[in-house]
PDB file of C-alpha atoms in Angstrom:
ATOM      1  CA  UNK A 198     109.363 105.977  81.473  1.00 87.00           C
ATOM      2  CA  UNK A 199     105.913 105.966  83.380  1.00 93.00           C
ATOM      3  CA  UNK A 200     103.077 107.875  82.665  1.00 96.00           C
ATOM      4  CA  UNK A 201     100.078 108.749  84.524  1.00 96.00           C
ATOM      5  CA  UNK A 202      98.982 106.978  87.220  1.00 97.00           C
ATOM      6  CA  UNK A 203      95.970 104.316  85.237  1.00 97.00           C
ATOM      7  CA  UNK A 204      94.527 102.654  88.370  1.00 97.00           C
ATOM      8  CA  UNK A 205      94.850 102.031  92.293  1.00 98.00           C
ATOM      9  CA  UNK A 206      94.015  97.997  93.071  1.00 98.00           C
ATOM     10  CA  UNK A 207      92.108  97.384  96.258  1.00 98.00           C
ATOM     11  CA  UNK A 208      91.811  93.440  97.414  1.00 98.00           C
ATOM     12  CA  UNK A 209      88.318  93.205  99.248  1.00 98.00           C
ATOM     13  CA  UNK A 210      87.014  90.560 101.363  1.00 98.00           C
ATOM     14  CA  UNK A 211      83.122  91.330  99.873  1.00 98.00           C
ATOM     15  CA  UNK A 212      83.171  92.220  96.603  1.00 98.00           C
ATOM     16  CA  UNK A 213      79.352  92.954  96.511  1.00 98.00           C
ATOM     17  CA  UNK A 214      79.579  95.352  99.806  1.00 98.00           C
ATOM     18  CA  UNK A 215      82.685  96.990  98.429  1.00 98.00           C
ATOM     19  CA  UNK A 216      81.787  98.017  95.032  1.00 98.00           C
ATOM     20  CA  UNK A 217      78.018  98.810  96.927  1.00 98.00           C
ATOM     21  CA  UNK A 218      80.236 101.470  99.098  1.00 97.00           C
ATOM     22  CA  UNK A 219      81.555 103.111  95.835  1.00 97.00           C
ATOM     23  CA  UNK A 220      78.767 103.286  94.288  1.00 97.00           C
ATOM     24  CA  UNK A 221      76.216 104.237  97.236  1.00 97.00           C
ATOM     25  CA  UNK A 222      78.484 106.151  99.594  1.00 97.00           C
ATOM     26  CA  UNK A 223      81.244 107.458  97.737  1.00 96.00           C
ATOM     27  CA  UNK A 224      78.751 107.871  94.786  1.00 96.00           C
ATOM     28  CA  UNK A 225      81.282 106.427  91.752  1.00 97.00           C
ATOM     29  CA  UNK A 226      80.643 105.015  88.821  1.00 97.00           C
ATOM     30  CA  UNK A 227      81.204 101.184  89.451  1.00 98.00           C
ATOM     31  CA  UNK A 228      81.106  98.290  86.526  1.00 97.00           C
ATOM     32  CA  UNK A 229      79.996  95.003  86.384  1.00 97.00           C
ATOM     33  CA  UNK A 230      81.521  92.375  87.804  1.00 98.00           C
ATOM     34  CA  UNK A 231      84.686  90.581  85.459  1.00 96.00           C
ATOM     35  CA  UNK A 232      86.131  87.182  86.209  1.00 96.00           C
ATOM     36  CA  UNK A 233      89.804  87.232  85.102  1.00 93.00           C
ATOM     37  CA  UNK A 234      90.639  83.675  85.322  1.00 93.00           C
ATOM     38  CA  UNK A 235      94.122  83.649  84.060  1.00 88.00           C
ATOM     39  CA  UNK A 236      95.067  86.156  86.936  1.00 90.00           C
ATOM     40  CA  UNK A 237      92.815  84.304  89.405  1.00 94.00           C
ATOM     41  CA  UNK A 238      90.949  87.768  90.077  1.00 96.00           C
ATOM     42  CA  UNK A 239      87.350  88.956  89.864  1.00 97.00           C
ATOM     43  CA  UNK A 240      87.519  92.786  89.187  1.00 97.00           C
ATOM     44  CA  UNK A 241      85.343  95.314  89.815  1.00 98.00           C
ATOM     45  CA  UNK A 242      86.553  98.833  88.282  1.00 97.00           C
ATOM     46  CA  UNK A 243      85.114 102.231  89.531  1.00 98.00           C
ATOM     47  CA  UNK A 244      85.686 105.418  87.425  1.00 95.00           C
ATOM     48  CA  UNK A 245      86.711 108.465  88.849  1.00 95.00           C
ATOM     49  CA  UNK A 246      87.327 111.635  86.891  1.00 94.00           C
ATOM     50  CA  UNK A 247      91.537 111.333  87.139  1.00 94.00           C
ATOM     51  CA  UNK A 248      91.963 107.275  87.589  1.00 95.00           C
ATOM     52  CA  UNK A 249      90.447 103.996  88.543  1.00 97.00           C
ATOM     53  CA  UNK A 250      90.265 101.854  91.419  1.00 98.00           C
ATOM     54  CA  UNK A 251      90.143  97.774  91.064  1.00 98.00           C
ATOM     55  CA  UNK A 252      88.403  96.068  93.105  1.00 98.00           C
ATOM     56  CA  UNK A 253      89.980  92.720  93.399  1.00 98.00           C
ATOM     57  CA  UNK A 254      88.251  89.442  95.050  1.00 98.00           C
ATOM     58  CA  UNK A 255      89.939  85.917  94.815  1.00 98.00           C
ATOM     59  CA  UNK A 256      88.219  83.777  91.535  1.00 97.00           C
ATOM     60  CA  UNK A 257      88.884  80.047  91.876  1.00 87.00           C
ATOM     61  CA  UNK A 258      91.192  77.835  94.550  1.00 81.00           C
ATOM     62  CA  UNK A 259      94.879  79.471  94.024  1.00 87.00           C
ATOM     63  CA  UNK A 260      94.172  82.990  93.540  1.00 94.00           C
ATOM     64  CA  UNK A 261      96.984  85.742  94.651  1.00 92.00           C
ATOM     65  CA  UNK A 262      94.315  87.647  96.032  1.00 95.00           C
ATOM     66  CA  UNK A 263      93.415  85.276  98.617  1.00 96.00           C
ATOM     67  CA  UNK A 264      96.595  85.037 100.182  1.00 93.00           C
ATOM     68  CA  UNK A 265      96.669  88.703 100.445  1.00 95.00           C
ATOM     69  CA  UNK A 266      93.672  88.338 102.581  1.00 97.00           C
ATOM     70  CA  UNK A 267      94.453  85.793 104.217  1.00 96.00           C
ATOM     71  CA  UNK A 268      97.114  87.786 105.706  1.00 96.00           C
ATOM     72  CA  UNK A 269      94.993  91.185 106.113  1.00 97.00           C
ATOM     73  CA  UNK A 270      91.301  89.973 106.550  1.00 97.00           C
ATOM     74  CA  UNK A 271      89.937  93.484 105.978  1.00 97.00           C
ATOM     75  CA  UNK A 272      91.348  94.067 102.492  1.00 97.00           C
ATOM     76  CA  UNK A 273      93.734  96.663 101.346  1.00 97.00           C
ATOM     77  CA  UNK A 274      95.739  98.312  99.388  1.00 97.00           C
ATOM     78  CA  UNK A 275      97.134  95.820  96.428  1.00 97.00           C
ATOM     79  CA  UNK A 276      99.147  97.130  93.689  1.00 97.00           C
ATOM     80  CA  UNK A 277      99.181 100.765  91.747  1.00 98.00           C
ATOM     81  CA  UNK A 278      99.435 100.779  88.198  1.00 98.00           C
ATOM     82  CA  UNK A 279     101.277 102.465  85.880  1.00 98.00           C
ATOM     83  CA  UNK A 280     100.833 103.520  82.144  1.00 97.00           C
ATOM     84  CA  UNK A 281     104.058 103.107  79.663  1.00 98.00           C
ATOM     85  CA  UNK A 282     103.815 103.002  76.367  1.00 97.00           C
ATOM     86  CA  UNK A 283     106.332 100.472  75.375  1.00 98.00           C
ATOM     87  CA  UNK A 284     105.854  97.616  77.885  1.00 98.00           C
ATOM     88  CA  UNK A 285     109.223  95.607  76.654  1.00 98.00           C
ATOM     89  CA  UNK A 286     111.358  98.721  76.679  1.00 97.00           C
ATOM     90  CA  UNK A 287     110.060  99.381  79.898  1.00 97.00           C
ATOM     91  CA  UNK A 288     110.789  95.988  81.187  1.00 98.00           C
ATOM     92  CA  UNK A 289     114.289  95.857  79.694  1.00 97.00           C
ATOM     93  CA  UNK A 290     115.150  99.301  81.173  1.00 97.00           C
ATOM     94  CA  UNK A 291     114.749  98.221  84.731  1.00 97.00           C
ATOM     95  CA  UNK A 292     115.920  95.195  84.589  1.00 97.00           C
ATOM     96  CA  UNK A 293     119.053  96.881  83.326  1.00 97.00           C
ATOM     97  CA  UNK A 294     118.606  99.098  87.039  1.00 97.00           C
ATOM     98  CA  UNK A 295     118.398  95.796  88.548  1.00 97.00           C
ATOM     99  CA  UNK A 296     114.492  95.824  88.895  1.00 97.00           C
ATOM    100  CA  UNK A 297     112.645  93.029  89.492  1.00 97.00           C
ATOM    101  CA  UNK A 298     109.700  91.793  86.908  1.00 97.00           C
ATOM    102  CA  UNK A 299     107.678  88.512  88.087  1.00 96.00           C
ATOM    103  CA  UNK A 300     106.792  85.567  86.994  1.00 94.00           C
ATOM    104  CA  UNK A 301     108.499  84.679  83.627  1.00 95.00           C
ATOM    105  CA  UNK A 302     109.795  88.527  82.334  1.00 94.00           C
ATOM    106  CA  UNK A 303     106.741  87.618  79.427  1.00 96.00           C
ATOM    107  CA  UNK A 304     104.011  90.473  79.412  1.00 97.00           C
ATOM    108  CA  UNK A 305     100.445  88.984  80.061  1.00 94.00           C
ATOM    109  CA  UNK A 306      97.009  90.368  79.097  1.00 94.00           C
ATOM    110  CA  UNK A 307      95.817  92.449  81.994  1.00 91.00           C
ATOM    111  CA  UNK A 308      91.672  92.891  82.845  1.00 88.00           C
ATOM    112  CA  UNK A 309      91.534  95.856  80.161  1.00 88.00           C
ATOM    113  CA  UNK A 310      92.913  93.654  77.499  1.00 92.00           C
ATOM    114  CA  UNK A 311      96.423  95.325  77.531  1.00 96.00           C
ATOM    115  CA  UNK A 312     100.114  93.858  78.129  1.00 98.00           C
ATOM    116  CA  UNK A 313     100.976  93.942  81.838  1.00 97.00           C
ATOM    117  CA  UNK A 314     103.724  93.241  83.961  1.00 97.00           C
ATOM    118  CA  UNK A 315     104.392  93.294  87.469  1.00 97.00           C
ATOM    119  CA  UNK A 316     107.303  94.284  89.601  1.00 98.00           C
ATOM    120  CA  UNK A 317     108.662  92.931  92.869  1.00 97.00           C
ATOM    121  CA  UNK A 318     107.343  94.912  95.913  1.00 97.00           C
ATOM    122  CA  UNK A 319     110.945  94.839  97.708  1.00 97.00           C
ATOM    123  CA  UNK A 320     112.593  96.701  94.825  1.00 97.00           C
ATOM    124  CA  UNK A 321     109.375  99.706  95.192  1.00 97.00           C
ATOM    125  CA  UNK A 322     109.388 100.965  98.900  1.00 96.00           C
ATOM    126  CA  UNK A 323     107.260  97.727  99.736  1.00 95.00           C
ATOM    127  CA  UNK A 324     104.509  98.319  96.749  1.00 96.00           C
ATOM    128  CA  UNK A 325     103.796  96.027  94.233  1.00 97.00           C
ATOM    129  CA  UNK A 326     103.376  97.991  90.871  1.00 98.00           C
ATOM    130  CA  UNK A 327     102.008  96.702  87.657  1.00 97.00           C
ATOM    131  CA  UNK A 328     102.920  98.131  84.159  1.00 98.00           C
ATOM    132  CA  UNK A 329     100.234  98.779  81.588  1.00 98.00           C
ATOM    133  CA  UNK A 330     101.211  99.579  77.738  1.00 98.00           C
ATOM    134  CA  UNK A 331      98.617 102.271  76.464  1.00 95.00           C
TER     135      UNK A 331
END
């Protein structure tokens, strides 16, 4: 059902220093800036030659992503996301393995303009994993 592994999702406390560590450091390729309002993110996405990683800082007052830092002040470790390429077949397969999808079950336009859906962490080892249909 999944395919390759599309990007690993970092939540950062400085989204400025962090993407300036990619790209000075690590030296990465690192993009603009995006505000993703509907997901209450502002992403930051660094090529490397087999994946991504998404830099994510909270965007506006009830953002996910602040709660994650609120409970690990240094940033972390996210979500991993995986390709499929039929998000709704997908979805209904593990729900039919008892899987967990969040929110409403609905697919929502992810920050590279593709369906997404996420599942719960407690039915993945403790990792919250996101869907992407390629």
């Amino acid at each position: 059902m999944i395919g390759r592994l599309n990007h690993v999702a970092i939540a950062v406390p400085d989204l400025q220093a962090a993407a300036a560590q990619y790209r000075d450091t690590l030296g990465a390729g690192v993009g603009a800036p995006q505000d993703e309002p509907d997901h209450g993110v502002t992403v930051v996405f660094i090529t490397l030659p087999n994946t991504k990683i998404e830099l994510l800082y909270p965007l506006g007052d009830v953002s996910p992503i602040q709660g994650f830092l609120d409970k690990n002040p240094a940033g972390g470790i996210h979500h991993i996301c995986y390709e499929v390429d039929d998000i709704l077949a997908a979805r209904d397969q593990l729900l039919a393995k008892g899987a967990r999808v969040l929110g409403s079950g609905a697919p929502r336009i992810g920050a590279h303009g593709k369906p997404v859906l996420f599942l719960h962490p407690k039915d993945f080892n403790g990792c919250l994993v996101e869907l992407e249909q390629v």
